[in-house]
Short mmCIF file of C-alpha atoms in Angstrom, two decimals:
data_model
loop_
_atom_site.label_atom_id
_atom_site.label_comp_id
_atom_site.label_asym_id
_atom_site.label_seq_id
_atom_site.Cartn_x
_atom_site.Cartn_y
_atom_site.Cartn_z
CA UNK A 1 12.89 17.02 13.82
CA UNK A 2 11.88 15.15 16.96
CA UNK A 3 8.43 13.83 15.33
CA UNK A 4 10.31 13.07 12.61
CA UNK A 5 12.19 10.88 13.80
CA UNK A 6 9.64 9.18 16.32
CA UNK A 7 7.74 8.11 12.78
CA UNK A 8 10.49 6.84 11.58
CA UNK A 9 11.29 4.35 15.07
CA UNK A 10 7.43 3.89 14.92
CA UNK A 11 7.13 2.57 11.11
CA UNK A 12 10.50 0.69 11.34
CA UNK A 13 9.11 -1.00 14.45
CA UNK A 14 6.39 -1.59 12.45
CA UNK A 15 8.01 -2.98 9.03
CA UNK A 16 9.30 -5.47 11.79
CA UNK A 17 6.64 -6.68 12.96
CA UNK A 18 4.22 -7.32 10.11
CA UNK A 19 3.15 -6.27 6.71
CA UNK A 20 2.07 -2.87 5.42
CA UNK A 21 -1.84 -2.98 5.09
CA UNK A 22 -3.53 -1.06 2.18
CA UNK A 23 -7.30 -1.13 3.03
CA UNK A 24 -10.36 -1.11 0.21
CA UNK A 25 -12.08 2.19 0.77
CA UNK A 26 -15.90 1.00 0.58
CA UNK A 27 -18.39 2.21 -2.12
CA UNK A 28 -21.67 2.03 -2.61
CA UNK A 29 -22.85 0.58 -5.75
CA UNK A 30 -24.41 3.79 -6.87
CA UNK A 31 -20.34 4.95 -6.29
CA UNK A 32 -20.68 7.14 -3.77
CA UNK A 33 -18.62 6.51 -0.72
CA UNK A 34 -20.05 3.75 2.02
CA UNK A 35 -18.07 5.70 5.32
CA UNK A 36 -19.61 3.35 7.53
CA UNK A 37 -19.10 0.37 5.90
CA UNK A 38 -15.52 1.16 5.42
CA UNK A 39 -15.32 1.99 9.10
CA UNK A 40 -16.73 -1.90 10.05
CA UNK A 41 -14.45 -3.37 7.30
CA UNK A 42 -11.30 -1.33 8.54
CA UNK A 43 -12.02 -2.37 12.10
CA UNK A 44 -12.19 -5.95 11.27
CA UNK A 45 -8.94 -5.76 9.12
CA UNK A 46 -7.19 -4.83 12.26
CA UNK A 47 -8.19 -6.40 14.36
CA UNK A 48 -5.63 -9.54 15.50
CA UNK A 49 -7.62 -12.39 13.00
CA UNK A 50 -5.98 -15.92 14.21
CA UNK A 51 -3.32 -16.77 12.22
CA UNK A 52 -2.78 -13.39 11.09
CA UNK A 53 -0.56 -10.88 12.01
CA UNK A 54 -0.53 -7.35 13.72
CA UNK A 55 -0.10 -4.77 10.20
CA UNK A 56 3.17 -3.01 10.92
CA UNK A 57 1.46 0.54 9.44
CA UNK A 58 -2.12 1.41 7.93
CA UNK A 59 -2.24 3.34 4.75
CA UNK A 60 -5.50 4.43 3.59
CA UNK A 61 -6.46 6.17 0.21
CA UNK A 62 -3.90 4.83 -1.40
CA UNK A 63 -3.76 2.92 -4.75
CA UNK A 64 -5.76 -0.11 -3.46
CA UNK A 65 -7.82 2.41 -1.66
CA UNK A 66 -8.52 4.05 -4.93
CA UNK A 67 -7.29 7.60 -3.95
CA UNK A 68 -7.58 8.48 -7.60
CA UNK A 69 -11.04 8.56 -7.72
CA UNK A 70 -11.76 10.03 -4.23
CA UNK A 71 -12.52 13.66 -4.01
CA UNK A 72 -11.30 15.89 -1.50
CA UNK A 73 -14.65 15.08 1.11
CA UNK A 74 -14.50 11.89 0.93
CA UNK A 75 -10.64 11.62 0.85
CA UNK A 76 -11.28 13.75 4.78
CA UNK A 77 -13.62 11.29 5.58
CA UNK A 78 -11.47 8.20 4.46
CA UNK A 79 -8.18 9.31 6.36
CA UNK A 80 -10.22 10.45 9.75
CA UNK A 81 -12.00 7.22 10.35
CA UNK A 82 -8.68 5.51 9.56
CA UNK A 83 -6.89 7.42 12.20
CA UNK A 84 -9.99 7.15 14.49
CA UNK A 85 -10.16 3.54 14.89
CA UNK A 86 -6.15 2.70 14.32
CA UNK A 87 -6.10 4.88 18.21
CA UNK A 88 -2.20 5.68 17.85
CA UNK A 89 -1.93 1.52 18.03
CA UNK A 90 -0.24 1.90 14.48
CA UNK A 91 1.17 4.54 12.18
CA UNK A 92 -0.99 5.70 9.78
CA UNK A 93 0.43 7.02 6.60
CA UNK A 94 -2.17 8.52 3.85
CA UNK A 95 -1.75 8.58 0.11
CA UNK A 96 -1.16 12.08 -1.48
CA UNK A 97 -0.62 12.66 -5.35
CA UNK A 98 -1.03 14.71 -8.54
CA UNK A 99 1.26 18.08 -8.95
CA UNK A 100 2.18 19.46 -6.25
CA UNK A 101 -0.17 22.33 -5.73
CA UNK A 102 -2.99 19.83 -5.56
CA UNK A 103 -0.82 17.15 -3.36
CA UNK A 104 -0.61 19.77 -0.54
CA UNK A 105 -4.31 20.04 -0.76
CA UNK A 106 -4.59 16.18 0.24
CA UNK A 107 -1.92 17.11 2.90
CA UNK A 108 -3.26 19.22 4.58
CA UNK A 109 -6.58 17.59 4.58
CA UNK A 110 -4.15 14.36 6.16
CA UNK A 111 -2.32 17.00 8.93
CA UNK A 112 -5.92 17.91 9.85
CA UNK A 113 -6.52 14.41 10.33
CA UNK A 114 -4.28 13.55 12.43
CA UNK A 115 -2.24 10.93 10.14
CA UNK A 116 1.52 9.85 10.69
CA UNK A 117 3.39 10.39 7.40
CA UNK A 118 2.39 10.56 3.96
CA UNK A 119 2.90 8.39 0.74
CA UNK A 120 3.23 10.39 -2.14
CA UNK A 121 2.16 8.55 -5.35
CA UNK A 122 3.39 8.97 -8.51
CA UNK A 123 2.58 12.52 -10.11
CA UNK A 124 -0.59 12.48 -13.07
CA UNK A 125 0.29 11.49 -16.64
CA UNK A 126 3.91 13.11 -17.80
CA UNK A 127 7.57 12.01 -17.50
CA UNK A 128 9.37 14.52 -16.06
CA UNK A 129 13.83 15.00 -15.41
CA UNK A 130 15.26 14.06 -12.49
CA UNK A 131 15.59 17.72 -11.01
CA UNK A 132 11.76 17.94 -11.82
CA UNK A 133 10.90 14.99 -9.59
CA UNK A 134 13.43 16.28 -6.76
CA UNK A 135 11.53 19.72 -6.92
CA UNK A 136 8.27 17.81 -6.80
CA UNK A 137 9.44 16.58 -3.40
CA UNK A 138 10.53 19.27 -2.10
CA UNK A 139 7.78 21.76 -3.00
CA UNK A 140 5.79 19.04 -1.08
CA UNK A 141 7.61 18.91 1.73
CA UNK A 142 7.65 23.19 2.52
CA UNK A 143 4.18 22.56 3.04
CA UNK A 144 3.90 20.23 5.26
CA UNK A 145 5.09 19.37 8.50
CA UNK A 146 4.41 16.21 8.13
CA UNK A 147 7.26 13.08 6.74
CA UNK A 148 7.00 12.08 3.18
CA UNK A 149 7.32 8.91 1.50
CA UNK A 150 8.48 9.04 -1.63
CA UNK A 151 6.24 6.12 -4.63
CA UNK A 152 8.56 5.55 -7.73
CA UNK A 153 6.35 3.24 -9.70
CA UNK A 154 5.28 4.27 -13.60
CA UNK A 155 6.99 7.33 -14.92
CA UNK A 156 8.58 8.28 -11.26
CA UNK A 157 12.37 6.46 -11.54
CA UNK A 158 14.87 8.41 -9.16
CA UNK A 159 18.68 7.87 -10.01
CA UNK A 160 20.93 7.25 -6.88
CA UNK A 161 22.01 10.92 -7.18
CA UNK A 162 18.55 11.84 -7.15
CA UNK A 163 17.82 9.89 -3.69
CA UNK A 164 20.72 11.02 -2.52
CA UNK A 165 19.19 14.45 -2.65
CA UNK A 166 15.86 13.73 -1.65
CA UNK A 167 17.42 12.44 1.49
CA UNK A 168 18.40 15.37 2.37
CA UNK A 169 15.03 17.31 2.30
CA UNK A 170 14.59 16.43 6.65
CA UNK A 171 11.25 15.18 6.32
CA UNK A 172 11.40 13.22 2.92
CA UNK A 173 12.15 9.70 5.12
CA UNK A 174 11.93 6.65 2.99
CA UNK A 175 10.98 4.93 -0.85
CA UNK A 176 8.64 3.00 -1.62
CA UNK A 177 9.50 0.98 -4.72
CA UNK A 178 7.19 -0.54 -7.40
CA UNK A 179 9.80 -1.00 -10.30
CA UNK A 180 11.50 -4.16 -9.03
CA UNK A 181 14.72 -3.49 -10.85
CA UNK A 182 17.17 -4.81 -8.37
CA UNK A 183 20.02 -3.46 -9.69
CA UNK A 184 18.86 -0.23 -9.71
CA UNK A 185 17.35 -0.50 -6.53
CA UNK A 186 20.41 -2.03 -5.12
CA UNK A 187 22.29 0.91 -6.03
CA UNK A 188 19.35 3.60 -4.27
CA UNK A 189 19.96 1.52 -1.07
CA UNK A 190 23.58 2.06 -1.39
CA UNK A 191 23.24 5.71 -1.99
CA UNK A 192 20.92 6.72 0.81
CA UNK A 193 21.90 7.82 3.98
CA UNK A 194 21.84 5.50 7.41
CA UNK A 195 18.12 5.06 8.59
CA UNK A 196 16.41 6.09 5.29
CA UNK A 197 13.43 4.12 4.83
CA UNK A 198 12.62 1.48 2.28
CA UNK A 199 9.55 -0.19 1.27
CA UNK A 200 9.02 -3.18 -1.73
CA UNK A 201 5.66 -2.13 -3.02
CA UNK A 202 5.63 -4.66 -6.45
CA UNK A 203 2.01 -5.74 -7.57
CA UNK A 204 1.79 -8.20 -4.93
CA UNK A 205 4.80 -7.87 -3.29
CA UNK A 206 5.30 -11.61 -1.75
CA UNK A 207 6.07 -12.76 -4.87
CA UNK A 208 9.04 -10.90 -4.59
CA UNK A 209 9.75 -10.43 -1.41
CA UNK A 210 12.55 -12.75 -0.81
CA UNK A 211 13.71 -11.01 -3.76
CA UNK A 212 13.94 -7.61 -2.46
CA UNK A 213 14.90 -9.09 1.29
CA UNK A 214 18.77 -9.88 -0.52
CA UNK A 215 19.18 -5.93 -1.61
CA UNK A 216 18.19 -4.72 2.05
CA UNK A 217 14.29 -4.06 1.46
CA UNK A 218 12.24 -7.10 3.46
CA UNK A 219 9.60 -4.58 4.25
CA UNK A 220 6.94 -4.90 1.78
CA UNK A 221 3.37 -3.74 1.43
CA UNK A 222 0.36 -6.64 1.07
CA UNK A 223 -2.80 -5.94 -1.23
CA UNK A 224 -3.38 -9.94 0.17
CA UNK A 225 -4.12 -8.58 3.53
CA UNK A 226 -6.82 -6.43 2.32
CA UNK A 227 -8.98 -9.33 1.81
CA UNK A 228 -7.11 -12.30 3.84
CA UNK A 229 -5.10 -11.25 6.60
CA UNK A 230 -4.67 -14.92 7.36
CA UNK A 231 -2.20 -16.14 4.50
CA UNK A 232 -0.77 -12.71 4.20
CA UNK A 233 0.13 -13.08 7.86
CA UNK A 234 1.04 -16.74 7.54
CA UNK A 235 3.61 -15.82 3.88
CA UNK A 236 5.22 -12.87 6.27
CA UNK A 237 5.80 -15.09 9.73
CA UNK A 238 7.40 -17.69 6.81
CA UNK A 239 9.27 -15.21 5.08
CA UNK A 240 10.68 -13.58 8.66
CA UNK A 241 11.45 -17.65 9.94
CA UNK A 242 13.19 -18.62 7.06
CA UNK A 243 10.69 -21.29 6.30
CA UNK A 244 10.99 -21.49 2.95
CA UNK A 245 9.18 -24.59 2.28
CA UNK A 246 5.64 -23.16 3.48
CA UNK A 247 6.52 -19.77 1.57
CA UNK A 248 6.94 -22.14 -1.51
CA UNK A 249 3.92 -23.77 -0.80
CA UNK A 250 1.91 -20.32 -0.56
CA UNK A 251 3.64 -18.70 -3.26
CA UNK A 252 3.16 -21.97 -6.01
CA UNK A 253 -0.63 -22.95 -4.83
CA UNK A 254 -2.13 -19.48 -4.01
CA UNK A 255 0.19 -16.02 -4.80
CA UNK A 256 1.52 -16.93 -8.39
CA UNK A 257 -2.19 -18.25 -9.19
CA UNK A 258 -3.37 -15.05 -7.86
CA UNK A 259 -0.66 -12.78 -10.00
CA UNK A 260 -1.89 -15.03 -13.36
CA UNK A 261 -5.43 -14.25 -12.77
CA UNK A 262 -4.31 -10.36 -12.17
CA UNK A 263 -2.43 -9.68 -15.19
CA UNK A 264 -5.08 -10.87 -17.06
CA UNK A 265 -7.37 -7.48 -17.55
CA UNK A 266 -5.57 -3.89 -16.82
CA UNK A 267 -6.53 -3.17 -12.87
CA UNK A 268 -7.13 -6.28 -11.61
CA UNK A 269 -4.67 -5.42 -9.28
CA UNK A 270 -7.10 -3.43 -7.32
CA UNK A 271 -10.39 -4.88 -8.91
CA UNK A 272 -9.64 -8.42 -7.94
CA UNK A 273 -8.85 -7.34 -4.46
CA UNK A 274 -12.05 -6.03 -4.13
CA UNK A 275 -14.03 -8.81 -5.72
CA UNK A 276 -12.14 -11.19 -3.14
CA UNK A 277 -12.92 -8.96 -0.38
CA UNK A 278 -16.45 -9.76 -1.36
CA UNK A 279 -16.01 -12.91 -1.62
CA UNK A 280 -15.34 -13.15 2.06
CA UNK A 281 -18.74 -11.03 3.01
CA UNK A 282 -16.76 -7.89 4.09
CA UNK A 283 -18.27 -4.86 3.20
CA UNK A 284 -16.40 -2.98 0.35
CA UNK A 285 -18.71 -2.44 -2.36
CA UNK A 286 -17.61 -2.14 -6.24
CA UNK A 287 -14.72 -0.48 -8.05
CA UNK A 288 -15.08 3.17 -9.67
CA UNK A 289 -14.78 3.38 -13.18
CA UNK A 290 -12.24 3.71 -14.70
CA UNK A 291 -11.78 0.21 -13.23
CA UNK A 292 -14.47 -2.72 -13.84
CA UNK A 293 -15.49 -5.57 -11.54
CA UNK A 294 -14.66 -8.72 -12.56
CA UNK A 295 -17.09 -10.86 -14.69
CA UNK A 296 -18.26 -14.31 -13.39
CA UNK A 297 -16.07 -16.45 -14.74
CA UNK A 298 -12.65 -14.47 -13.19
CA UNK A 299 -14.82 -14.40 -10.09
CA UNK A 300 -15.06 -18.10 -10.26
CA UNK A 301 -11.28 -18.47 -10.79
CA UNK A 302 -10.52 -15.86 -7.82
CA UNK A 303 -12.92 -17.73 -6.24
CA UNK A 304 -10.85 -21.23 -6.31
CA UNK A 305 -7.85 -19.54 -5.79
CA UNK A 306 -9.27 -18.17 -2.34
CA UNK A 307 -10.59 -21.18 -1.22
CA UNK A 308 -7.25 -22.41 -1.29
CA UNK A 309 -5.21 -20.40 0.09
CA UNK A 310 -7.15 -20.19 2.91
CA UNK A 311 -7.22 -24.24 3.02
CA UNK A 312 -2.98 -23.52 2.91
CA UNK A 313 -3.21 -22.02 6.22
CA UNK A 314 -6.05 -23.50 7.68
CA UNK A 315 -9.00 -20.81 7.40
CA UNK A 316 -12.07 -21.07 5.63
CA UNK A 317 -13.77 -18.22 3.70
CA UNK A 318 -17.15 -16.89 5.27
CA UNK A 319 -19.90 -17.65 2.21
CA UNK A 320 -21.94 -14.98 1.07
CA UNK A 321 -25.52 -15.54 0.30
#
């Protein structure tokens, strides 16, 4: 498993050098996909922005991507411009989901492609045991070459058993977590084998990162850097120093703000992105439905909230027309 294992090096290179970027996939605001637009957007994001920092891995058509609502066209046309204009400079791993019939429809659209690895997001709607969700992986992976990331987040939990099996399927290489229960996660990490992979992929995951850094996960994924690469980069070069008083300072005046304003209306977590991303003039169009755009006065609070983060780190935010 010689490619394998070359994604793995590549990605954990990658975790250490700077956070896990999620790009906006850019609609029109009839809601039909906006491919060039999303190729000019995806270029920008990057792209070295001073201040910033180099994203360790790019995965596109994933939740802040929106990969539920894509169909299978626009999910090819997504995941080939991605791997077009990352040019091998960065791994690119693409979201896959649902059962796993229509997952390895995804994936092999992705192998096509070209992509890295694959993140495979929790499965639609039902809870299912814990020799269900193993099977689900593993059905995945016999049809696919390619390495698998595994998403608990939702009705996806996998006991330490469970990973421990998992971990043995040879191209099932990592977890990404989004249920930020320590303990239990602190037990996974003790369970898996020596170079298994493991991401922190909480709703905006600086707010725990520290958190997750004491149980063995620092690597985390950053909705932030969709729309400001600058204090997303600034938060991780804090976090990987040590210098806790400017992650304070970020985290108190611009992340926890951010997190209030989120919870306050059911996906915010991707709608506010994009609304921010707008706010900034880069070219991502509206949300699908079953998400809603922000109204104007959550825009207005984003809006403050921007502005000063950016001041935090010494950027100023590009003003639309």
């Amino acid at each position: 498993m010689a490619e394998t294992e070359d994604v793995v090096q590549r990605l954990r290179d990658g975790m250490a050098r700077g956070v896990l970027s999620f790009p906006l996939t850019s609609l029109r605001d009839d809601g039909g996909l906006d491919l060039e637009s999303y190729r000019a957007y995806l270029t920008g994001q990057l792209a070295a922005a001073p201040g910033s920092v180099t994203p360790g891995a790019v995965f596109p058509a994933c939740g802040t991507g929106e990969f539920f609502s894509l169909n299978e066209d626009e999910y090819r046309a997504v995941v080939e411009a991605t791997v077009e204009i990352a040019d091998g400079r960065l791994p690119v791993v693409a979201g896959i989901g649902y059962g796993w019939a229509q997952a390895l429809r995804f994936a092999r659209i992705a192998e096509d492609a070209g992509v890295d690895a694959l993140l495979v997001l929790p499965h639609y709607l039902v809870g299912a045991p814990q020799d269900g969700l193993v099977e689900q992986l593993r059905r995945i992976a016999a049809g696919t070459r390619l390495p698998l990331i595994a998403y608990q987040r939702g009705q996806v939990s996998f006991t330490a058993e469970s990973l421990r099996r998992i971990a043995r399927i040879p191209t099932v290489i990592g977890l990404k977590d989004g249920h930020s229960d320590l303990d239990r996660l602190q037990r996974l990490t003790l369970a898996a084998p020596e170079g298994f992979l493991f991401f922190n992929g909480a709703a905006t995951a600086e707010i725990q990162a520290r958190a997750y850094a004491t149980v063995g996960v620092p690597a985390y994924s950053s909705a932030v850097h969709a729309f400001a690469p600058e204090i997303a980069g600034a938060c991780f070069t804090a976090l990987r120093d040590g210098d806790d008083a400017t992650v304070n300072k970020l985290l108190r005046d611009f992340y926890v703000p951010l997190v209030e304003l989120r919870d306050r209306v059911p996906g915010y977590a991707v709608s506010l992105v994009k609304a921010a991303a707008r706010l900034r003039g880069l070219p991502v169009g509206p949300v699908r439905a079953p998400l809603t755009d922000p109204g104007p006065a959550d825009v207005a609070d984003l809006e403050k909230i921007l502005d000063d983060g950016l001041s935090l780190v010494g950027a100023v935010r590009r003003r639309t027309a």
